GROMACS .gro file of C-alpha atoms in nm:
model
  216
    1MET     CA    1  -2.209  -0.567  -0.560
    2LEU     CA    2  -1.795  -0.645  -0.528
    3ARG     CA    3  -1.626  -0.667  -0.203
    4LEU     CA    4  -1.312  -0.638  -0.030
    5CYS     CA    5  -1.203  -0.895   0.204
    6GLY     CA    6  -0.917  -0.822   0.435
    7PHE     CA    7  -0.794  -0.601   0.730
    8HIS     CA    8  -0.788  -0.261   0.848
    9ILE     CA    9  -0.450  -0.268   0.907
   10SER     CA   10  -0.293  -0.440   0.625
   11ASN     CA   11  -0.122  -0.195   0.404
   12TYR     CA   12  -0.247  -0.413   0.087
   13HIS     CA   13  -0.590  -0.369   0.117
   14ASN     CA   14  -0.620  -0.052   0.266
   15LYS     CA   15  -0.418   0.053  -0.052
   16VAL     CA   16  -0.703  -0.123  -0.268
   17ARG     CA   17  -1.015   0.050  -0.085
   18ILE     CA   18  -0.850   0.387  -0.161
   19ALA     CA   19  -0.844   0.314  -0.519
   20LEU     CA   20  -1.212   0.160  -0.450
   21LEU     CA   21  -1.335   0.492  -0.295
   22GLU     CA   22  -1.179   0.730  -0.525
   23LYS     CA   23  -1.306   0.522  -0.830
   24GLY     CA   24  -1.646   0.553  -0.686
   25ILE     CA   25  -1.701   0.213  -0.736
   26GLU     CA   26  -2.006   0.046  -0.456
   27HIS     CA   27  -1.832  -0.191  -0.281
   28VAL     CA   28  -1.854  -0.332   0.059
   29ASP     CA   29  -1.551  -0.325   0.309
   30ASP     CA   30  -1.530  -0.680   0.460
   31ALA     CA   31  -1.271  -0.614   0.729
   32SER     CA   32  -1.275  -0.930   0.924
   33CYS     CA   33  -1.055  -1.184   0.682
   34LYS     CA   34  -0.754  -1.209   0.875
   35PRO     CA   35  -0.467  -1.470   0.637
   36SER     CA   36  -0.535  -1.826   0.760
   37GLN     CA   37  -0.409  -2.161   0.636
   38GLU     CA   38  -0.761  -2.293   0.716
   39ASP     CA   39  -0.932  -2.496   0.441
   40ALA     CA   40  -1.228  -2.263   0.403
   41PHE     CA   41  -1.005  -1.943   0.378
   42LEU     CA   42  -0.829  -2.120   0.120
   43ALA     CA   43  -1.116  -2.179  -0.112
   44ARG     CA   44  -1.171  -1.818  -0.123
   45SER     CA   45  -0.767  -1.730  -0.122
   46PRO     CA   46  -0.520  -1.952  -0.279
   47MET     CA   47  -0.254  -1.874  -0.012
   48GLY     CA   48  -0.464  -1.794   0.245
   49LYS     CA   49  -0.330  -1.455   0.194
   50VAL     CA   50  -0.547  -1.100   0.197
   51PRO     CA   51  -0.668  -0.865   0.055
   52PHE     CA   52  -0.899  -1.033  -0.172
   53LEU     CA   53  -1.199  -0.967  -0.394
   54GLU     CA   54  -1.565  -1.130  -0.443
   55LEU     CA   55  -1.750  -1.079  -0.754
   56GLU     CA   56  -2.176  -1.087  -0.717
   57ASP     CA   57  -2.134  -1.419  -0.871
   58GLY     CA   58  -1.886  -1.553  -0.653
   59ARG     CA   59  -1.517  -1.512  -0.875
   60ARG     CA   60  -1.252  -1.384  -0.669
   61LEU     CA   61  -0.956  -1.241  -0.720
   62ALA     CA   62  -0.586  -1.237  -0.479
   63GLU     CA   63  -0.281  -1.030  -0.473
   64SER     CA   64  -0.371  -0.603  -0.413
   65GLU     CA   65  -0.187  -0.542  -0.803
   66VAL     CA   66  -0.365  -0.806  -0.944
   67ILE     CA   67  -0.668  -0.654  -0.839
   68LEU     CA   68  -0.619  -0.308  -0.924
   69GLU     CA   69  -0.582  -0.443  -1.240
   70TYR     CA   70  -0.894  -0.509  -1.273
   71LEU     CA   71  -1.066  -0.265  -1.123
   72GLU     CA   72  -0.926  -0.024  -1.392
   73GLU     CA   73  -0.996  -0.255  -1.644
   74ALA     CA   74  -1.394  -0.278  -1.597
   75TYR     CA   75  -1.409   0.044  -1.372
   76PRO     CA   76  -1.251   0.272  -1.656
   77GLN     CA   77  -1.516   0.562  -1.580
   78LYS     CA   78  -1.274   0.743  -1.307
   79PRO     CA   79  -0.924   0.577  -1.456
   80LEU     CA   80  -0.581   0.608  -1.239
   81LEU     CA   81  -0.360   0.499  -1.485
   82PRO     CA   82  -0.322   0.741  -1.725
   83LYS     CA   83  -0.399   0.669  -2.098
   84ASP     CA   84  -0.056   0.660  -2.225
   85PRO     CA   85   0.121   0.284  -2.242
   86TRP     CA   86   0.463   0.525  -2.159
   87GLU     CA   87   0.340   0.671  -1.842
   88ARG     CA   88   0.126   0.352  -1.761
   89ALA     CA   89   0.411   0.139  -1.719
   90LYS     CA   90   0.585   0.440  -1.491
   91VAL     CA   91   0.355   0.436  -1.274
   92ARG     CA   92   0.318   0.081  -1.197
   93GLU     CA   93   0.689   0.071  -1.174
   94LEU     CA   94   0.689   0.312  -0.939
   95VAL     CA   95   0.447   0.080  -0.735
   96THR     CA   96   0.669  -0.221  -0.792
   97PHE     CA   97   0.954   0.007  -0.615
   98ILE     CA   98   0.771   0.098  -0.367
   99GLU     CA   99   0.667  -0.265  -0.274
  100LEU     CA  100   0.982  -0.439  -0.380
  101HIS     CA  101   1.268  -0.244  -0.278
  102LEU     CA  102   1.095  -0.014  -0.008
  103GLU     CA  103   0.807  -0.174   0.183
  104LEU     CA  104   0.915  -0.572   0.163
  105VAL     CA  105   1.230  -0.413   0.268
  106ALA     CA  106   1.161  -0.271   0.522
  107ARG     CA  107   0.864  -0.517   0.624
  108ARG     CA  108   1.193  -0.719   0.808
  109LEU     CA  109   1.173  -0.464   1.081
  110TYR     CA  110   0.794  -0.472   1.212
  111PRO     CA  111   0.802  -0.674   1.432
  112LEU     CA  112   0.921  -0.395   1.587
  113LEU     CA  113   0.608  -0.184   1.550
  114PHE     CA  114   0.362  -0.515   1.771
  115GLY     CA  115   0.700  -0.546   2.068
  116ARG     CA  116   0.884  -0.790   1.942
  117THR     CA  117   1.234  -0.795   1.878
  118ILE     CA  118   1.529  -0.886   1.568
  119THR     CA  119   1.855  -0.994   1.503
  120ASP     CA  120   2.064  -0.795   1.493
  121GLU     CA  121   2.166  -0.972   1.090
  122THR     CA  122   1.813  -0.861   1.049
  123LYS     CA  123   1.884  -0.459   1.154
  124GLN     CA  124   2.251  -0.480   0.916
  125ALA     CA  125   2.042  -0.633   0.647
  126VAL     CA  126   1.777  -0.403   0.647
  127GLU     CA  127   2.040  -0.085   0.692
  128LYS     CA  128   2.186  -0.201   0.363
  129ALA     CA  129   1.953  -0.247   0.128
  130LEU     CA  130   1.679   0.008   0.178
  131PRO     CA  131   1.906   0.302   0.103
  132ARG     CA  132   2.026   0.130  -0.225
  133GLY     CA  133   1.550   0.140  -0.285
  134ILE     CA  134   1.503   0.510  -0.146
  135ARG     CA  135   1.790   0.583  -0.430
  136ALA     CA  136   1.637   0.382  -0.679
  137PHE     CA  137   1.279   0.596  -0.624
  138ARG     CA  138   1.414   0.906  -0.556
  139ALA     CA  139   1.523   0.900  -0.859
  140LEU     CA  140   1.173   0.788  -1.016
  141ALA     CA  141   0.902   0.994  -0.812
  142ARG     CA  142   0.777   1.348  -0.908
  143PHE     CA  143   0.591   1.509  -0.668
  144ASP     CA  144   0.401   1.726  -0.889
  145PRO     CA  145   0.196   1.739  -0.710
  146TYR     CA  146   0.180   1.327  -0.734
  147ILE     CA  147   0.464   1.117  -0.720
  148ALA     CA  148   0.364   1.011  -1.131
  149GLY     CA  149   0.325   1.343  -1.258
  150LYS     CA  150   0.058   1.578  -1.231
  151GLU     CA  151  -0.258   1.327  -1.167
  152LEU     CA  152  -0.352   1.125  -0.922
  153THR     CA  153  -0.289   0.751  -0.997
  154LEU     CA  154  -0.281   0.448  -0.847
  155ALA     CA  155   0.136   0.471  -0.721
  156ASP     CA  156  -0.010   0.751  -0.474
  157CYS     CA  157  -0.221   0.456  -0.309
  158SER     CA  158   0.084   0.291  -0.266
  159ALA     CA  159   0.298   0.516  -0.175
  160PHE     CA  160   0.022   0.662   0.076
  161VAL     CA  161  -0.016   0.313   0.315
  162HIS     CA  162   0.371   0.234   0.273
  163LEU     CA  163   0.572   0.519   0.279
  164PRO     CA  164   0.468   0.579   0.638
  165VAL     CA  165   0.530   0.283   0.778
  166VAL     CA  166   0.891   0.295   0.594
  167SER     CA  167   0.977   0.581   0.887
  168ILE     CA  168   0.815   0.443   1.133
  169ALA     CA  169   0.964   0.117   1.109
  170THR     CA  170   1.295   0.309   1.054
  171LYS     CA  171   1.264   0.544   1.324
  172MET     CA  172   1.255   0.226   1.569
  173ALA     CA  173   1.523   0.029   1.450
  174TYR     CA  174   1.776   0.338   1.443
  175GLY     CA  175   1.645   0.596   1.575
  176ARG     CA  176   1.629   0.833   1.268
  177ASP     CA  177   1.346   0.786   0.966
  178PHE     CA  178   1.535   0.713   0.647
  179LEU     CA  179   1.268   0.882   0.437
  180ASP     CA  180   1.418   1.233   0.557
  181GLU     CA  181   1.621   1.229   0.295
  182MET     CA  182   1.371   1.303   0.069
  183PRO     CA  183   1.166   1.651   0.259
  184GLN     CA  184   0.958   1.602   0.005
  185VAL     CA  185   0.728   1.295   0.150
  186LYS     CA  186   0.593   1.428   0.455
  187PRO     CA  187   0.445   1.728   0.318
  188TYR     CA  188   0.331   1.466   0.022
  189ILE     CA  189   0.172   1.215   0.220
  190ARG     CA  190   0.011   1.547   0.452
  191MET     CA  191  -0.163   1.639   0.099
  192LEU     CA  192  -0.333   1.306   0.010
  193GLY     CA  193  -0.484   1.266   0.339
  194GLU     CA  194  -0.641   1.515   0.280
  195ARG     CA  195  -0.874   1.400   0.014
  196PRO     CA  196  -1.168   1.221   0.152
  197ALA     CA  197  -1.099   0.896   0.004
  198PHE     CA  198  -0.739   0.882   0.198
  199LYS     CA  199  -0.867   0.997   0.477
  200ARG     CA  200  -1.109   0.785   0.547
  201VAL     CA  201  -0.921   0.501   0.452
  202ASN     CA  202  -0.630   0.653   0.727
  203ASP     CA  203  -0.871   0.722   1.006
  204ASP     CA  204  -1.020   0.364   1.027
  205ARG     CA  205  -0.638   0.256   1.029
  206LYS     CA  206  -0.606   0.409   1.329
  207ALA     CA  207  -0.925   0.329   1.474
  208ALA     CA  208  -0.821  -0.031   1.408
  209GLN     CA  209  -0.484   0.014   1.579
  210ALA     CA  210  -0.603   0.151   1.872
  211ALA     CA  211  -0.872  -0.078   1.892
  212LEU     CA  212  -0.575  -0.383   1.881
  213GLY     CA  213  -0.340  -0.209   2.144
  214ALA     CA  214  -0.656  -0.208   2.389
  215LYS     CA  215  -0.650  -0.527   2.348
  216LYS     CA  216  -0.283  -0.566   2.481
   0.00000   0.00000   0.00000
């Protein structure tokens, strides 16, 4: 059986887990794995990052997008990418824009989520770069009702885990949610959250965050 290794607060772990559940792929969700530079962990994940996927025969894959591409190829029965090559590329484009131009930029604000501080230089740099990413994302997102069109795709798995964190981080840093200029986002996230797979992963994320907060 496949084993997904990571932890429930990780956006990228949750993205893969949603896809596994939506595709109906039997798997073990090992939420005990945290990034590490220990030799034993590096033998399983070359960069010491999560998530990574372990197959029954001991083979492993790292990086969430690589894992999702493998799942699409190996388990095509319930696809999360369209058949048409152009539409498949447009889904991948959306995922790339969400993760490279929104999440990765907003990630510099994430220390605020854990009670830490960031420099004024960091705040100014993000404030300059993030609106450009949002502008590009707005040009690509369709919300019809899913982010790439009529069907649920891997882009929805990505959007669901990343967009709310961008909202929270910008509100904490600047006193306003940068995604408020896209009024479709909040009802779209609510719609996805009603799907059993998305709800299950989100509930587990909330429980993990609550447990982490209780330890402080």
